[in-house]
mmCIF file of C-alpha atoms in Angstrom:
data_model
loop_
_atom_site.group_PDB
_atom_site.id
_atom_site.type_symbol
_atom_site.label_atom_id
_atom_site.label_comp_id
_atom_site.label_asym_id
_atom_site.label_seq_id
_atom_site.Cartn_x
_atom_site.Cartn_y
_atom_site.Cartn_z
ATOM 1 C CA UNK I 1182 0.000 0.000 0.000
ATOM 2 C CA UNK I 1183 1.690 3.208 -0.744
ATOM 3 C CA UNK I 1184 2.588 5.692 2.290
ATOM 4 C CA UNK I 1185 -0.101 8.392 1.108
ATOM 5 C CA UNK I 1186 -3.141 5.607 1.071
ATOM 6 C CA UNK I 1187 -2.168 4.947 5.091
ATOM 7 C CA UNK I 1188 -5.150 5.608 7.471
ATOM 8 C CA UNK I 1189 -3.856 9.230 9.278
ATOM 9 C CA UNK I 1190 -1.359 9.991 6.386
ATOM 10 C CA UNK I 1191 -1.497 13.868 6.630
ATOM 11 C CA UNK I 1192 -3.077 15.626 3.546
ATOM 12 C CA UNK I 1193 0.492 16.745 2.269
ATOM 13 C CA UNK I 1194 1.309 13.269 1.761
ATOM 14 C CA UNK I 1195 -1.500 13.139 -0.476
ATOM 15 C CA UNK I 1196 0.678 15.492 -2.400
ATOM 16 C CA UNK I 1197 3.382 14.127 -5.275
ATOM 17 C CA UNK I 1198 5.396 17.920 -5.028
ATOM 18 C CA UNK I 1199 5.411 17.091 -1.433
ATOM 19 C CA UNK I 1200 5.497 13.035 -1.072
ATOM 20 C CA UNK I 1201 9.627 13.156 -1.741
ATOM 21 C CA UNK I 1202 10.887 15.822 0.523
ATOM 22 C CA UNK I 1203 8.365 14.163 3.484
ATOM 23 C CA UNK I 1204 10.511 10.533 3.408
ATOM 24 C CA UNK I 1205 13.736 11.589 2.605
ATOM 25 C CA UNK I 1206 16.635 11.151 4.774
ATOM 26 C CA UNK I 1207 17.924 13.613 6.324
ATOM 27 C CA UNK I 1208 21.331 15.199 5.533
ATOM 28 C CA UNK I 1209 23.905 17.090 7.507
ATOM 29 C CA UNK I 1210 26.298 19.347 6.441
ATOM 30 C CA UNK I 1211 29.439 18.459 8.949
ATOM 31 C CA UNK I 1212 32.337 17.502 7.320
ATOM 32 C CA UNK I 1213 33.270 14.841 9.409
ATOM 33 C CA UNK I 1214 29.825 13.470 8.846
ATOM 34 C CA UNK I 1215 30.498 13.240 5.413
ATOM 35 C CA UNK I 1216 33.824 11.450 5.668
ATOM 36 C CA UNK I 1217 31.779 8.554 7.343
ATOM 37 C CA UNK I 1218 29.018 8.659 4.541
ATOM 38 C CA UNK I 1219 31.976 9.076 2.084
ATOM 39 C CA UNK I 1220 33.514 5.990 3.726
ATOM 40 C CA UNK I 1221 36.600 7.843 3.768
ATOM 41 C CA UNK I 1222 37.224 6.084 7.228
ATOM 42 C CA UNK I 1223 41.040 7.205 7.331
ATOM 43 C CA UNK I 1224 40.800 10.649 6.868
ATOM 44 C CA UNK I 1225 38.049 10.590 9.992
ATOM 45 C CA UNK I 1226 40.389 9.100 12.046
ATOM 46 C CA UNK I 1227 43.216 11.132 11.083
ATOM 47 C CA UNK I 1228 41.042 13.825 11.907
ATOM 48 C CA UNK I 1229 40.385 13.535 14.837
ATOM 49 C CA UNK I 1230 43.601 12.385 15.878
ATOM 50 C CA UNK I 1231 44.243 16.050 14.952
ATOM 51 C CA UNK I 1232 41.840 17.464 17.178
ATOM 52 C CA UNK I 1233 38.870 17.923 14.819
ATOM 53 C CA UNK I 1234 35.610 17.900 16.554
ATOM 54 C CA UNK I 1235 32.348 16.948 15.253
ATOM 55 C CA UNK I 1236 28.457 16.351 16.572
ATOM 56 C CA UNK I 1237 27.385 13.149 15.127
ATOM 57 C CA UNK I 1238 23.844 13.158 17.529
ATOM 58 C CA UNK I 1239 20.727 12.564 15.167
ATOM 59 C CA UNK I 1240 22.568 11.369 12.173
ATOM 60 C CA UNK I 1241 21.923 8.954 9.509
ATOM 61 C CA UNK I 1242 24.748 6.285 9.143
ATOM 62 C CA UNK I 1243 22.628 3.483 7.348
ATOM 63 C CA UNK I 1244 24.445 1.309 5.026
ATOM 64 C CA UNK I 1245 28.036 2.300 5.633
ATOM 65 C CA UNK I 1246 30.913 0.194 6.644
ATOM 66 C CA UNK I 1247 32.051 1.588 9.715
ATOM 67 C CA UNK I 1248 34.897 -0.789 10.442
ATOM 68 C CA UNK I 1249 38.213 0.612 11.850
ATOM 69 C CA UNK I 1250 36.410 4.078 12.811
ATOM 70 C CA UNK I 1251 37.686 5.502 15.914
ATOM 71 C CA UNK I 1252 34.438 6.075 18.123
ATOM 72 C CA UNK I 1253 36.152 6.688 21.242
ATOM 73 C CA UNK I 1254 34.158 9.754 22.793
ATOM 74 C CA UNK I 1255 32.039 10.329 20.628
ATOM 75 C CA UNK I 1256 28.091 10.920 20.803
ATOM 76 C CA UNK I 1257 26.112 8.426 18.701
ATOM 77 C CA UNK I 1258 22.767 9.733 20.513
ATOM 78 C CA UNK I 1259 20.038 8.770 18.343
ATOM 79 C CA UNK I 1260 21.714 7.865 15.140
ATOM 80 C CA UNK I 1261 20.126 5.622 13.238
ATOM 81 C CA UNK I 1262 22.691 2.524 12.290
ATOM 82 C CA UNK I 1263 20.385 0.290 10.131
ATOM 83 C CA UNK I 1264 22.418 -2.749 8.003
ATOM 84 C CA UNK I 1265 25.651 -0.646 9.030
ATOM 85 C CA UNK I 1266 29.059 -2.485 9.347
ATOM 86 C CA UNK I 1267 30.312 -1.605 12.192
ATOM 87 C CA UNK I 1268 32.208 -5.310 13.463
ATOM 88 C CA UNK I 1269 35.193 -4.360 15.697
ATOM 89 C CA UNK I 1270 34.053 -0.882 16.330
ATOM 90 C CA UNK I 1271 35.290 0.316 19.977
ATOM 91 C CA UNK I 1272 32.143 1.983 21.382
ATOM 92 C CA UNK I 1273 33.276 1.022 25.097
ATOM 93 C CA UNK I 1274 33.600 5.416 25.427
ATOM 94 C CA UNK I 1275 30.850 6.782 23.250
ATOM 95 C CA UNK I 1276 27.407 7.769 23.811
ATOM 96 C CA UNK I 1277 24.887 5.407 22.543
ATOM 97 C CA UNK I 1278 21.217 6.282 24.141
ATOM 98 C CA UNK I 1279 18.739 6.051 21.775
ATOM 99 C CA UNK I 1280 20.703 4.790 18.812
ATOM 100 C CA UNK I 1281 19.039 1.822 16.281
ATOM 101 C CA UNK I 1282 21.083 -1.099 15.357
ATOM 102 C CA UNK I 1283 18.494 -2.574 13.319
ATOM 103 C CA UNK I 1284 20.242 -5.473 11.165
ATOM 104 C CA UNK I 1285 24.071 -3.972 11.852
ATOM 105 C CA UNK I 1286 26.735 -6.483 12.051
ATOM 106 C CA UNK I 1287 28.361 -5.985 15.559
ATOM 107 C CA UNK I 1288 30.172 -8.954 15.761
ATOM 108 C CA UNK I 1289 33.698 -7.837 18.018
ATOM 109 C CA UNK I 1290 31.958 -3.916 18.060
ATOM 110 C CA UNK I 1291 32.927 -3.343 22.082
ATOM 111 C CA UNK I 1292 29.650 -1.597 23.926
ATOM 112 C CA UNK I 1293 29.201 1.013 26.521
ATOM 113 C CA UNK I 1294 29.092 -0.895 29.980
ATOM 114 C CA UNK I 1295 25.637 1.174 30.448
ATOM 115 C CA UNK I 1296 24.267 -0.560 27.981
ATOM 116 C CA UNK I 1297 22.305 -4.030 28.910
ATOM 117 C CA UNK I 1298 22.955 -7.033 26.432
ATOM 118 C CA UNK I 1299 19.458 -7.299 26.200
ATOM 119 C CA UNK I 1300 19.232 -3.671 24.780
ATOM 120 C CA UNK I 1301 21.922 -4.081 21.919
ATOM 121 C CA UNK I 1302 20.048 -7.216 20.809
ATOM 122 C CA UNK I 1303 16.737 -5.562 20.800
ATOM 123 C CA UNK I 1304 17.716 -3.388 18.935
ATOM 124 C CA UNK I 1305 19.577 -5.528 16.428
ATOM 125 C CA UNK I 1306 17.127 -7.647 16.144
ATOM 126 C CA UNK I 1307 13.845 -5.475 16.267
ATOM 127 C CA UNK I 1308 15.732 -1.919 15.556
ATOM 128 C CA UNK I 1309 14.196 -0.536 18.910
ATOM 129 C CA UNK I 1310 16.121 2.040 20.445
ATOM 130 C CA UNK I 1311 18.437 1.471 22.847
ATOM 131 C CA UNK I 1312 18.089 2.772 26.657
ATOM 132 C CA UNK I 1313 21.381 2.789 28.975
ATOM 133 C CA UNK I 1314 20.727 1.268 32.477
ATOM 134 C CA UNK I 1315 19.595 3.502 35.356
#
């Protein structure tokens, strides 16, 4: 069924003009951002080796291949990981809360203590967001 024939679609859904700019992903304009979208992996790291900061909170990082990224300190809140690569990623130091793993291959990715087991699953498995422990 398409998105503008579901029950409580809003009237500008109804819209063609208006149908592609509602479900397109969002885009942000941080260089570093881009790096990762780029998969230009190295030059992130190097990067921030360097000092270069950068607000990754809210982002889309579907379908990349994260592996070797340095995520050490880094805020992840509320990104949305789906299918990503990110085996052997070092998260043990980064912000997580809220972030979807739906389908990601974590296999060796090292998690924030805060965060249960049962969260990072759930959230593999079902792409539910992920709450640290209180």
């Amino acid at each position: 069924m398409p998105i503008a024939g579901l029950k409580g679609a809003s009237k500008s859904m109804h819209n063609p003009a208006t149908l592609n700019t509602t479900l397109r992903p969002l885009t942000y304009a941080d260089p570093m951002y881009q790096l990762l979208r780029d998969g230009n992996i190295a030059e992130f790291n190097r990067r921030r080796t360097a000092g270069e900061g950068c607000d990754l909170t809210h982002c889309d990082l579907r379908n990349l291949d994260l592996r070797g990224m340095d995520g050490g300190g880094l805020d992840f809140s509320h990104c949305y990981f789906r299918t990503t690569n990110l085996r052997g990623v070092d998260f043990s130091k980064s912000r997580l809360e809220g972030a979807s793993l739906n389908a990601a291959k974590i296999s060796g990715a090292y998690f924030p203590v805060e965060l249960a087991a049962e969260e990072i699953a759930l959230s593999v498995e079902h792409g539910t967001r992920m709450r640290y422990k209180t």
